[in-house]
């Protein structure tokens, strides 16, 4: 099978940083589905792993954790899927990824592709949808309500980095099935327009002091923060704008935080890592499959749209290098997707 991988951790400007290779097609056993991959998306996790996790000498490491494809074969313990099903998933960071024609993935991590989306549009969603869902409902414990309900809660969520991949789906899920007020951050006109389109109630500029901007909105204190980038830069602002017993949930990797600043208001800090369930074979690993099916339903009912921002062509090393380069530059709005081999 065709695949794209790397033999050593190199800067993305090096042609050897990602290379086209031919590998043996894997075989499904146990809970695994063998997927024929049709479309993939690229995430910051891809370049972080590429730069920090070199393969064993002589081996090729295949990465990628967002895919849509067709089930070709199933292991003997599989009960939820059959050959011919079209699915979407993020998978497991400890196993070969989706930058290949065929991939094995545990059925408990897989959902049925939203029927109303193309393969490329659906490929933009899995990793970020899982991350956003776990942030909202497991870490921040935001209250859910029926889709389309107009009831408002007293929850106010500040979403820092709202125009990125996770933020783009986080805002939509929050607006679709919670009554929370959503304050998004954005600094450019294009990203501000994007988050408004996705449903943000208010937009503030993260290049300017946050506290004064949020106070000027006159909507009361923030109760929850989804910190999707630069947590160390905004951490003190979070402690200022949050109400007592407020919650901060983050996905980035700050070098150091002074958590003693949380004490006076009894604030709590949570860290979301969507691969935790699969890495440690959690007893509730199938929660990810369930939430992907829930997200697919919300998409097909019209409450959530794809977060595809740019389609960069076929799945090959040259196009993947360009995708990694765009992500590393921090210039992407929404998700970068590639399709077909």
Coordinates of C-alpha atoms in Angstrom, one line a residue:
X1 CA 0.0 0.0 0.0
X2 CA 1.0 3.6 -0.5
X3 CA 1.9 5.6 2.6
X4 CA 3.6 8.7 3.7
X5 CA 6.0 8.6 6.7
X6 CA 9.4 9.6 8.0
X7 CA 12.6 7.9 9.0
X8 CA 14.0 10.7 11.2
X9 CA 12.7 13.8 12.8
X10 CA 13.6 16.7 10.5
X11 CA 12.4 20.3 9.9
X12 CA 9.5 20.4 7.5
X13 CA 11.6 22.3 4.9
X14 CA 13.7 19.2 4.5
X15 CA 12.4 17.0 1.6
X16 CA 13.1 13.9 3.8
X17 CA 10.8 15.2 6.6
X18 CA 7.9 13.3 5.0
X19 CA 8.4 10.8 2.2
X20 CA 6.3 8.6 0.0
X21 CA 6.8 4.9 0.8
X22 CA 5.3 1.5 0.0
X23 CA 4.3 -0.7 3.0
X24 CA 2.6 -4.1 3.6
X25 CA -1.2 -3.9 4.0
X26 CA -2.2 -4.7 7.6
X27 CA -4.6 -7.5 8.6
X28 CA -7.6 -6.9 10.9
X29 CA -7.8 -9.0 14.1
X30 CA -9.7 -8.6 17.4
X31 CA -11.6 -5.3 17.7
X32 CA -9.8 -3.9 14.6
X33 CA -11.4 -2.6 11.5
X34 CA -9.3 -2.5 8.3
X35 CA -10.1 0.9 6.7
X36 CA -9.4 1.9 3.1
X37 CA -8.6 5.6 3.7
X38 CA -10.2 8.1 1.3
X39 CA -9.6 11.5 3.1
X40 CA -7.5 12.8 5.9
X41 CA -7.0 16.0 7.9
X42 CA -3.9 17.4 9.5
X43 CA -3.5 18.5 13.1
X44 CA -0.8 20.1 15.3
X45 CA -0.4 16.6 16.9
X46 CA 1.0 15.5 13.5
X47 CA 4.0 17.9 13.4
X48 CA 4.6 17.6 17.2
X49 CA 4.9 13.8 16.9
X50 CA 7.0 14.2 13.7
X51 CA 9.4 16.5 15.5
X52 CA 9.7 14.7 18.8
X53 CA 9.1 11.0 18.2
X54 CA 11.7 9.6 15.7
X55 CA 11.2 5.9 14.6
X56 CA 13.6 3.1 15.4
X57 CA 16.6 3.2 13.0
X58 CA 15.6 2.0 9.6
X59 CA 11.9 2.0 10.2
X60 CA 9.3 4.3 8.7
X61 CA 6.8 6.0 11.1
X62 CA 3.3 6.7 9.6
X63 CA 1.3 9.4 11.4
X64 CA -2.1 11.1 11.0
X65 CA -5.1 11.1 13.2
X66 CA -8.2 12.2 11.2
X67 CA -9.7 10.0 8.5
X68 CA -12.7 8.9 6.6
X69 CA -12.8 5.6 4.8
X70 CA -14.6 2.4 4.0
X71 CA -14.4 -0.7 6.2
X72 CA -12.8 -3.4 4.1
X73 CA -12.4 -6.2 6.7
X74 CA -13.1 -6.7 10.4
X75 CA -11.5 -8.6 13.3
X76 CA -13.2 -11.5 15.1
X77 CA -14.4 -9.4 18.0
X78 CA -16.0 -6.6 16.0
X79 CA -19.7 -6.2 16.5
X80 CA -20.6 -2.6 15.5
X81 CA -19.4 -2.4 11.9
X82 CA -19.3 -4.5 8.7
X83 CA -17.4 -4.3 5.4
X84 CA -18.9 -1.5 3.2
X85 CA -19.6 0.9 6.1
X86 CA -18.2 4.4 5.6
X87 CA -16.7 5.7 8.9
X88 CA -14.7 8.5 10.4
X89 CA -12.3 8.5 13.3
X90 CA -9.1 9.9 14.9
X91 CA -7.7 6.6 16.1
X92 CA -4.8 5.9 18.5
X93 CA -1.5 7.9 18.7
X94 CA 0.4 4.7 19.6
X95 CA -0.4 2.9 16.4
X96 CA 0.3 3.6 12.7
X97 CA -1.7 6.6 11.5
X98 CA -4.0 7.5 8.7
X99 CA -1.4 8.8 6.2
X100 CA -1.7 5.5 4.3
X101 CA -4.1 3.7 1.9
X102 CA -5.1 1.2 4.6
X103 CA -5.2 1.5 8.4
X104 CA -6.2 -0.6 11.4
X105 CA -8.3 1.1 14.0
X106 CA -10.2 -0.2 17.1
X107 CA -14.0 -0.1 16.4
X108 CA -14.6 1.5 19.8
X109 CA -12.9 4.7 18.5
X110 CA -15.0 4.9 15.3
X111 CA -18.2 6.5 14.2
X112 CA -20.4 6.4 11.1
X113 CA -19.5 9.3 8.7
X114 CA -22.1 12.1 8.6
X115 CA -24.3 11.3 5.6
X116 CA -24.7 14.9 4.6
X117 CA -20.9 15.6 4.2
X118 CA -18.4 14.6 1.6
X119 CA -15.5 12.5 2.6
X120 CA -13.2 15.5 2.7
X121 CA -15.7 17.6 4.8
X122 CA -16.1 14.8 7.3
X123 CA -12.4 14.2 7.6
X124 CA -12.0 17.6 9.1
X125 CA -14.0 16.7 12.2
X126 CA -13.0 13.6 14.3
X127 CA -10.0 14.6 16.4
X128 CA -11.2 18.1 17.0
X129 CA -14.8 17.0 17.7
X130 CA -13.6 14.4 20.3
X131 CA -11.3 17.0 21.9
X132 CA -14.1 19.7 22.0
X133 CA -16.7 17.3 23.3
X134 CA -14.4 16.0 26.1
X135 CA -13.5 19.6 27.0
X136 CA -17.1 20.7 27.1
X137 CA -18.8 17.9 28.9
X138 CA -16.1 15.9 30.8
X139 CA -13.7 18.7 31.9
X140 CA -15.8 21.9 32.0
X141 CA -19.0 19.9 32.8
X142 CA -21.2 22.3 30.8
X143 CA -24.9 21.3 31.0
X144 CA -26.3 19.7 27.8
X145 CA -29.8 20.5 26.4
X146 CA -31.8 19.4 23.4
X147 CA -30.6 20.6 20.0
X148 CA -32.3 23.8 18.9
X149 CA -33.4 24.7 22.4
X150 CA -33.5 28.5 23.0
X151 CA -33.1 28.2 26.8
X152 CA -30.1 30.1 28.1
X153 CA -28.0 29.0 31.1
X154 CA -25.9 31.2 33.3
X155 CA -22.7 29.6 31.9
X156 CA -20.3 31.9 30.1
X157 CA -17.5 30.3 28.2
X158 CA -14.4 32.1 27.0
X159 CA -12.8 30.3 24.1
X160 CA -9.2 31.4 23.4
X161 CA -8.1 30.3 19.9
X162 CA -11.6 29.9 18.7
X163 CA -10.8 30.1 15.0
X164 CA -8.5 27.0 15.0
X165 CA -9.5 23.4 14.4
X166 CA -10.7 22.6 18.0
X167 CA -12.2 26.0 18.5
X168 CA -14.2 25.9 15.3
X169 CA -16.1 22.8 16.4
X170 CA -16.1 23.7 20.1
X171 CA -18.1 26.8 19.4
X172 CA -20.6 24.9 17.2
X173 CA -21.2 22.1 19.7
X174 CA -21.6 24.7 22.5
X175 CA -24.2 26.6 20.6
X176 CA -26.0 23.5 19.4
X177 CA -26.6 21.6 22.6
X178 CA -25.8 24.0 25.5
X179 CA -27.4 27.2 26.7
X180 CA -24.0 28.8 27.4
X181 CA -23.0 32.3 26.2
X182 CA -19.8 31.9 24.1
X183 CA -17.1 34.6 24.0
X184 CA -14.6 33.8 21.3
X185 CA -11.2 35.4 20.8
X186 CA -9.9 36.4 17.3
X187 CA -7.4 39.1 16.1
X188 CA -7.9 39.2 12.4
X189 CA -11.1 40.2 10.5
X190 CA -11.1 36.8 8.7
X191 CA -11.0 34.8 11.9
X192 CA -13.5 37.1 13.6
X193 CA -15.9 36.6 10.8
X194 CA -15.3 32.8 10.9
X195 CA -16.2 32.4 14.6
X196 CA -19.2 34.7 14.3
X197 CA -20.4 32.5 11.4
X198 CA -20.0 29.4 13.7
X199 CA -22.2 30.9 16.4
X200 CA -20.0 32.9 18.8
X201 CA -22.1 35.4 20.8
X202 CA -19.2 37.8 21.3
X203 CA -15.7 38.2 19.9
X204 CA -12.8 39.8 21.7
X205 CA -9.2 40.5 20.5
X206 CA -6.6 38.2 22.2
X207 CA -3.8 40.6 21.2
X208 CA -5.2 43.2 23.6
X209 CA -5.9 42.8 27.4
X210 CA -8.8 40.4 27.8
X211 CA -10.1 41.6 31.2
X212 CA -11.2 45.1 30.1
X213 CA -12.8 43.8 26.9
X214 CA -14.8 41.2 28.7
X215 CA -15.9 43.6 31.4
X216 CA -17.1 46.0 28.7
X217 CA -19.5 43.4 27.4
X218 CA -21.4 43.7 30.6
X219 CA -22.6 40.1 30.6
X220 CA -21.3 39.1 34.1
X221 CA -18.3 37.0 35.0
X222 CA -16.9 34.2 32.9
X223 CA -17.6 30.8 34.4
X224 CA -15.5 28.5 32.1
X225 CA -12.4 29.0 30.0
X226 CA -11.4 26.7 27.0
X227 CA -7.8 27.6 26.5
X228 CA -6.8 26.2 23.1
X229 CA -3.4 27.9 22.8
X230 CA -0.9 30.2 24.6
X231 CA -2.3 29.2 28.1
X232 CA 0.8 30.6 29.8
X233 CA 0.3 34.0 28.2
X234 CA -3.3 34.3 29.3
X235 CA -3.3 32.4 32.5
X236 CA -3.3 35.4 34.8
X237 CA -6.2 37.0 32.8
X238 CA -8.2 33.8 33.3
X239 CA -7.9 34.1 37.1
X240 CA -9.1 37.7 36.8
X241 CA -12.2 37.1 34.6
X242 CA -13.4 33.9 36.1
X243 CA -16.1 33.7 38.7
X244 CA -15.4 31.8 42.0
X245 CA -15.3 28.0 41.4
X246 CA -14.7 28.6 37.7
X247 CA -13.0 26.0 35.5
X248 CA -10.1 26.3 33.0
X249 CA -9.5 23.5 30.5
X250 CA -6.5 23.5 28.2
X251 CA -5.1 21.4 25.4
X252 CA -1.7 23.0 24.8
X253 CA 1.7 22.5 26.5
X254 CA 2.6 25.5 28.6
X255 CA 6.1 25.4 30.1
X256 CA 5.1 26.6 33.5
X257 CA 2.0 27.8 35.3
X258 CA 1.7 29.3 38.8
X259 CA -1.3 27.2 40.0
X260 CA -1.3 29.0 43.3
X261 CA -3.2 31.8 41.5
X262 CA -6.2 29.5 41.4
X263 CA -6.6 29.2 45.1
X264 CA -8.4 32.5 46.1
X265 CA -11.3 31.8 43.8
X266 CA -11.2 28.0 44.2
X267 CA -10.7 27.7 40.5
X268 CA -9.9 24.3 38.9
X269 CA -7.5 23.4 36.0
X270 CA -8.1 20.5 33.6
X271 CA -6.0 19.1 30.8
X272 CA -7.6 17.5 27.8
X273 CA -5.7 14.9 25.8
X274 CA -8.1 13.0 23.5
X275 CA -5.7 10.0 23.1
X276 CA -5.8 9.2 26.8
X277 CA -8.6 6.7 26.4
X278 CA -7.0 4.7 23.6
X279 CA -3.4 4.9 24.9
X280 CA -4.5 3.3 28.2
X281 CA -7.2 1.1 26.9
X282 CA -9.8 2.8 29.2
X283 CA -12.8 0.8 30.2
X284 CA -15.0 3.5 28.5
X285 CA -13.0 3.7 25.3
X286 CA -16.2 3.3 23.3
X287 CA -17.3 6.8 24.5
X288 CA -15.4 8.2 21.6
X289 CA -17.3 6.1 19.1
X290 CA -20.6 7.2 20.7
X291 CA -19.8 10.9 20.7
X292 CA -18.7 10.7 17.0
X293 CA -22.1 9.2 16.2
X294 CA -23.7 12.0 18.2
X295 CA -21.7 14.6 16.3
X296 CA -22.7 13.0 13.0
X297 CA -26.4 13.3 14.0
X298 CA -25.9 17.0 14.8
X299 CA -24.2 17.5 11.5
X300 CA -27.0 15.7 9.5
X301 CA -29.7 17.7 11.4
X302 CA -28.0 21.0 10.4
X303 CA -26.7 22.1 13.7
X304 CA -23.0 21.7 12.9
X305 CA -21.1 22.4 9.7
X306 CA -17.7 21.1 8.6
X307 CA -14.7 23.0 9.8
X308 CA -12.8 22.3 6.5
X309 CA -10.8 25.4 5.9
X310 CA -8.5 24.4 3.0
X311 CA -8.3 21.3 0.7
X312 CA -4.7 20.7 -0.3
X313 CA -5.2 18.0 -2.9
X314 CA -4.1 14.4 -3.0
X315 CA -2.6 12.5 -0.1
X316 CA 1.2 12.5 -0.9
X317 CA 4.4 13.6 0.7
X318 CA 4.7 16.9 -1.0
X319 CA 1.2 18.0 -0.1
X320 CA 1.5 16.8 3.4
X321 CA 4.7 18.7 3.9
X322 CA 2.9 21.8 2.7
X323 CA 0.1 21.1 5.2
X324 CA 2.5 20.6 8.1
X325 CA 4.3 23.9 7.1
X326 CA 1.0 25.8 7.2
X327 CA 0.1 24.4 10.6
X328 CA 3.6 25.1 12.0
X329 CA 3.3 28.7 10.8
X330 CA 0.0 29.1 12.7
X331 CA -1.8 30.6 9.7
X332 CA -4.6 28.0 9.2
X333 CA -8.2 28.8 9.7
X334 CA -10.3 25.7 10.2
X335 CA -8.9 22.4 9.1
X336 CA -6.5 21.4 6.3
X337 CA -7.7 18.3 4.4
X338 CA -6.2 16.0 1.7
X339 CA -8.1 13.4 -0.3
X340 CA -7.3 10.3 -2.4
X341 CA -4.0 8.6 -3.3

